[in-house]
């Protein structure tokens, strides 16, 4: 029997190149999880599709989403806007899904304010050398953008203290198990099982 049927909001953050995308891709093989698709003003990378990887917006469109309170949170990361559309997250949580947000640190803290019961997971490579190698190998950004993202990664270090869990992404298969176990353990938390306890008391 699965503990706590209520959906949990899980925020996964990590330095650019930490392997968040790969880990989340694996998680999404389980229909119990729903992945929120963010809006961004960043230009699509080769192979990225509208509505699959992001909802690609102009700055004006993004501003309008902010004004109309369509975003749960938003932040500027390396000169581009990123934000989480509100409606999908609320609907999926209501339907009992575990909702995954793959967002950066400023957004994660905003989410913690709105949903204190959410779970913040920070994914990190074993070292900054490995991070640089991964960013260079994936060839999706040019050298100056890689430098910007590495610089930002160093700034993000300070935010790691605010996370509930730190997962070192060294061996991918182990990382995925670790993240799944964290979510599983969260479902077993006493605070998330109050209704079940009350039910037992009434028997
Ligand atoms: P990328 O440009 O590499 O796709 O994403 C850059 C950063 O923005 C990553 O750290 C990613 O997690 C973050 N990000 C993606 N979507 C959102 C969002 O909706 N809100 C916030 N705050 N960050 C996001």
Short mmCIF file of C-alpha atoms and ligand atoms in Angstrom, two decimals:
data_model
loop_
_atom_site.label_atom_id
_atom_site.label_comp_id
_atom_site.label_asym_id
_atom_site.label_seq_id
_atom_site.Cartn_x
_atom_site.Cartn_y
_atom_site.Cartn_z
CA UNK A 1 0.00 0.00 0.00
CA UNK A 2 1.27 3.42 -0.95
CA UNK A 3 1.47 5.93 1.92
CA UNK A 4 -0.01 9.38 1.60
CA UNK A 5 -2.00 9.60 -1.62
CA UNK A 6 -1.81 13.36 -1.68
CA UNK A 7 0.44 14.71 -4.43
CA UNK A 8 3.73 16.25 -3.36
CA UNK A 9 5.33 19.23 -5.02
CA UNK A 10 8.96 18.38 -5.72
CA UNK A 11 11.39 21.06 -6.80
CA UNK A 12 14.54 19.84 -8.50
CA UNK A 13 17.27 22.43 -8.91
CA UNK A 14 20.90 22.14 -9.80
CA UNK A 15 23.70 23.88 -11.59
CA UNK A 16 23.37 24.16 -15.33
CA UNK A 17 24.89 20.86 -16.52
CA UNK A 18 24.19 18.94 -13.29
CA UNK A 19 22.11 16.38 -15.15
CA UNK A 20 18.65 17.51 -13.98
CA UNK A 21 17.13 16.95 -17.40
CA UNK A 22 18.33 13.35 -17.62
CA UNK A 23 17.20 12.50 -14.10
CA UNK A 24 13.77 14.02 -14.68
CA UNK A 25 13.43 12.23 -18.02
CA UNK A 26 13.88 8.94 -16.13
CA UNK A 27 11.40 9.91 -13.40
CA UNK A 28 8.78 10.77 -15.98
CA UNK A 29 8.61 7.13 -17.10
CA UNK A 30 6.39 6.70 -14.03
CA UNK A 31 2.89 8.18 -14.65
CA UNK A 32 2.64 9.05 -10.97
CA UNK A 33 4.74 12.13 -11.71
CA UNK A 34 3.62 15.21 -13.62
CA UNK A 35 6.27 17.56 -14.99
CA UNK A 36 5.52 21.26 -15.09
CA UNK A 37 6.56 22.91 -18.36
CA UNK A 38 7.99 26.37 -17.75
CA UNK A 39 7.63 29.54 -19.75
CA UNK A 40 10.85 31.25 -20.82
CA UNK A 41 12.13 34.12 -22.92
CA UNK A 42 15.23 32.07 -23.79
CA UNK A 43 15.52 31.11 -27.45
CA UNK A 44 14.92 27.40 -28.18
CA UNK A 45 18.03 25.22 -28.47
CA UNK A 46 18.35 22.84 -31.38
CA UNK A 47 15.83 20.04 -30.82
CA UNK A 48 13.74 21.90 -28.24
CA UNK A 49 10.03 21.97 -28.92
CA UNK A 50 7.32 24.41 -27.94
CA UNK A 51 5.17 22.99 -25.16
CA UNK A 52 7.49 20.01 -24.65
CA UNK A 53 10.64 21.58 -23.26
CA UNK A 54 9.30 25.08 -22.64
CA UNK A 55 6.61 27.52 -23.66
CA UNK A 56 8.80 29.99 -25.53
CA UNK A 57 7.63 33.57 -24.98
CA UNK A 58 8.63 37.08 -25.99
CA UNK A 59 9.51 39.44 -23.13
CA UNK A 60 6.19 41.18 -23.64
CA UNK A 61 4.23 37.92 -23.46
CA UNK A 62 6.13 36.94 -20.31
CA UNK A 63 5.40 40.31 -18.69
CA UNK A 64 1.73 39.84 -19.45
CA UNK A 65 1.77 36.40 -17.76
CA UNK A 66 3.29 38.04 -14.67
CA UNK A 67 0.68 40.81 -14.68
CA UNK A 68 -2.19 38.35 -15.03
CA UNK A 69 -0.81 36.24 -12.15
CA UNK A 70 -0.49 33.23 -14.43
CA UNK A 71 2.88 32.26 -12.92
CA UNK A 72 3.42 30.62 -9.54
CA UNK A 73 6.97 31.96 -9.49
CA UNK A 74 9.39 33.52 -11.91
CA UNK A 75 13.04 34.55 -11.98
CA UNK A 76 15.71 35.97 -14.23
CA UNK A 77 18.53 33.51 -14.93
CA UNK A 78 21.51 34.50 -17.09
CA UNK A 79 19.56 37.35 -18.77
CA UNK A 80 16.40 35.35 -19.54
CA UNK A 81 13.07 35.10 -17.75
CA UNK A 82 11.79 31.72 -16.56
CA UNK A 83 8.50 30.98 -14.80
CA UNK A 84 6.14 28.21 -13.71
CA UNK A 85 2.58 28.35 -15.11
CA UNK A 86 0.23 28.19 -12.15
CA UNK A 87 -2.79 26.34 -13.51
CA UNK A 88 -1.12 23.06 -14.48
CA UNK A 89 0.61 22.67 -11.10
CA UNK A 90 -2.56 23.34 -9.14
CA UNK A 91 -4.60 20.93 -11.28
CA UNK A 92 -2.08 18.09 -11.08
CA UNK A 93 -1.63 18.41 -7.31
CA UNK A 94 -5.41 18.39 -6.97
CA UNK A 95 -5.45 15.14 -9.01
CA UNK A 96 -3.00 13.55 -6.55
CA UNK A 97 0.06 13.58 -8.81
CA UNK A 98 3.55 14.29 -7.58
CA UNK A 99 4.41 17.44 -9.49
CA UNK A 100 8.02 18.03 -10.50
CA UNK A 101 9.33 21.54 -11.02
CA UNK A 102 12.75 21.82 -12.62
CA UNK A 103 13.60 25.37 -11.64
CA UNK A 104 16.50 27.45 -10.38
CA UNK A 105 17.17 28.60 -6.83
CA UNK A 106 15.31 31.93 -6.68
CA UNK A 107 12.15 30.26 -7.96
CA UNK A 108 12.60 27.33 -5.57
CA UNK A 109 12.58 29.69 -2.59
CA UNK A 110 9.42 31.39 -3.85
CA UNK A 111 7.75 27.97 -4.12
CA UNK A 112 8.80 27.08 -0.56
CA UNK A 113 7.08 30.26 0.63
CA UNK A 114 3.81 29.39 -1.13
CA UNK A 115 3.93 25.63 -0.47
CA UNK A 116 5.93 25.09 2.76
CA UNK A 117 5.26 21.34 2.50
CA UNK A 118 7.06 21.09 -0.85
CA UNK A 119 10.37 19.22 -1.13
CA UNK A 120 13.48 20.98 -2.40
CA UNK A 121 16.10 18.72 -3.99
CA UNK A 122 19.42 20.08 -5.22
CA UNK A 123 21.35 18.06 -7.78
CA UNK A 124 25.06 18.67 -8.03
CA UNK A 125 27.95 17.10 -9.92
CA UNK A 126 30.81 15.76 -7.75
CA UNK A 127 33.01 18.78 -8.63
CA UNK A 128 33.14 22.01 -10.62
CA UNK A 129 35.72 20.44 -12.97
CA UNK A 130 33.20 17.77 -13.89
CA UNK A 131 30.51 20.41 -14.30
CA UNK A 132 32.66 22.31 -16.79
CA UNK A 133 33.40 19.11 -18.72
CA UNK A 134 29.69 18.26 -18.91
CA UNK A 135 28.75 21.74 -20.10
CA UNK A 136 31.48 21.67 -22.76
CA UNK A 137 30.59 18.18 -23.91
CA UNK A 138 26.90 18.84 -24.42
CA UNK A 139 27.74 21.58 -26.95
CA UNK A 140 24.44 23.41 -26.52
CA UNK A 141 26.02 26.68 -25.41
CA UNK A 142 28.92 28.73 -26.72
CA UNK A 143 32.02 29.45 -24.61
CA UNK A 144 30.84 32.79 -23.21
CA UNK A 145 27.47 31.36 -22.14
CA UNK A 146 29.27 28.41 -20.50
CA UNK A 147 31.41 30.87 -18.51
CA UNK A 148 28.29 32.79 -17.46
CA UNK A 149 26.58 29.59 -16.32
CA UNK A 150 29.68 28.45 -14.37
CA UNK A 151 29.86 31.85 -12.70
CA UNK A 152 26.18 31.59 -11.82
CA UNK A 153 26.76 28.07 -10.45
CA UNK A 154 29.26 29.47 -7.96
CA UNK A 155 26.69 32.05 -6.85
CA UNK A 156 24.06 29.34 -6.48
CA UNK A 157 26.27 27.44 -4.02
CA UNK A 158 25.02 29.65 -1.18
CA UNK A 159 21.43 28.60 -1.82
CA UNK A 160 22.21 24.91 -1.31
CA UNK A 161 21.75 25.35 2.45
CA UNK A 162 18.07 26.14 1.88
CA UNK A 163 17.39 22.79 0.23
CA UNK A 164 15.94 19.74 1.99
CA UNK A 165 18.19 17.29 0.10
CA UNK A 166 21.49 17.42 -1.77
CA UNK A 167 21.99 14.65 -4.32
CA UNK A 168 25.43 14.20 -5.87
CA UNK A 169 24.97 13.12 -9.45
CA UNK A 170 27.98 10.91 -10.06
CA UNK A 171 26.55 7.62 -11.32
CA UNK A 172 23.26 8.34 -13.02
CA UNK A 173 21.48 5.09 -12.09
CA UNK A 174 22.28 5.71 -8.40
CA UNK A 175 21.17 9.32 -8.61
CA UNK A 176 17.80 8.29 -9.99
CA UNK A 177 17.32 5.73 -7.20
CA UNK A 178 18.28 8.38 -4.63
CA UNK A 179 15.75 10.88 -5.97
CA UNK A 180 13.00 8.24 -6.11
CA UNK A 181 13.80 7.16 -2.56
CA UNK A 182 13.61 10.74 -1.33
CA UNK A 183 10.14 11.11 -2.82
CA UNK A 184 9.09 7.76 -1.38
CA UNK A 185 10.35 8.69 2.08
CA UNK A 186 8.52 12.02 1.87
CA UNK A 187 5.26 10.15 1.26
CA UNK A 188 5.93 8.18 4.46
CA UNK A 189 6.46 11.26 6.63
CA UNK A 190 4.17 11.35 9.65
CA UNK A 191 3.00 14.86 8.81
CA UNK A 192 1.74 13.61 5.43
CA UNK A 193 -0.14 10.69 6.99
CA UNK A 194 -2.33 12.40 9.57
CA UNK A 195 -5.55 11.40 7.84
CA UNK A 196 -4.47 7.77 7.74
CA UNK A 197 -3.68 7.80 11.47
CA UNK A 198 -7.07 9.38 12.21
CA UNK A 199 -8.73 6.69 10.12
CA UNK A 200 -7.01 3.93 12.13
CA UNK A 201 -8.08 5.59 15.35
CA UNK A 202 -11.68 5.50 14.16
CA UNK A 203 -11.64 1.74 13.45
P1 LIG B 1 18.02 26.29 -19.27
O1 LIG B 1 18.18 27.58 -20.02
O2 LIG B 1 19.32 25.55 -19.11
O3 LIG B 1 16.91 25.43 -19.84
O4 LIG B 1 17.54 26.67 -17.80
C1 LIG B 1 18.28 27.59 -17.04
C2 LIG B 1 17.85 27.52 -15.59
O5 LIG B 1 16.51 27.96 -15.47
C3 LIG B 1 17.91 26.12 -15.01
O6 LIG B 1 18.52 26.21 -13.73
C4 LIG B 1 16.46 25.72 -14.90
O7 LIG B 1 16.24 24.83 -13.82
C5 LIG B 1 15.83 27.07 -14.63
N1 LIG B 1 14.40 27.11 -14.92
C6 LIG B 1 13.72 26.46 -15.87
N2 LIG B 1 12.41 26.72 -15.79
C7 LIG B 1 12.26 27.56 -14.73
C8 LIG B 1 11.11 28.20 -14.12
O8 LIG B 1 9.97 28.03 -14.51
N3 LIG B 1 11.36 29.00 -13.06
C9 LIG B 1 12.60 29.22 -12.57
N4 LIG B 1 12.73 30.00 -11.52
N5 LIG B 1 13.69 28.62 -13.12
C10 LIG B 1 13.51 27.82 -14.18
#
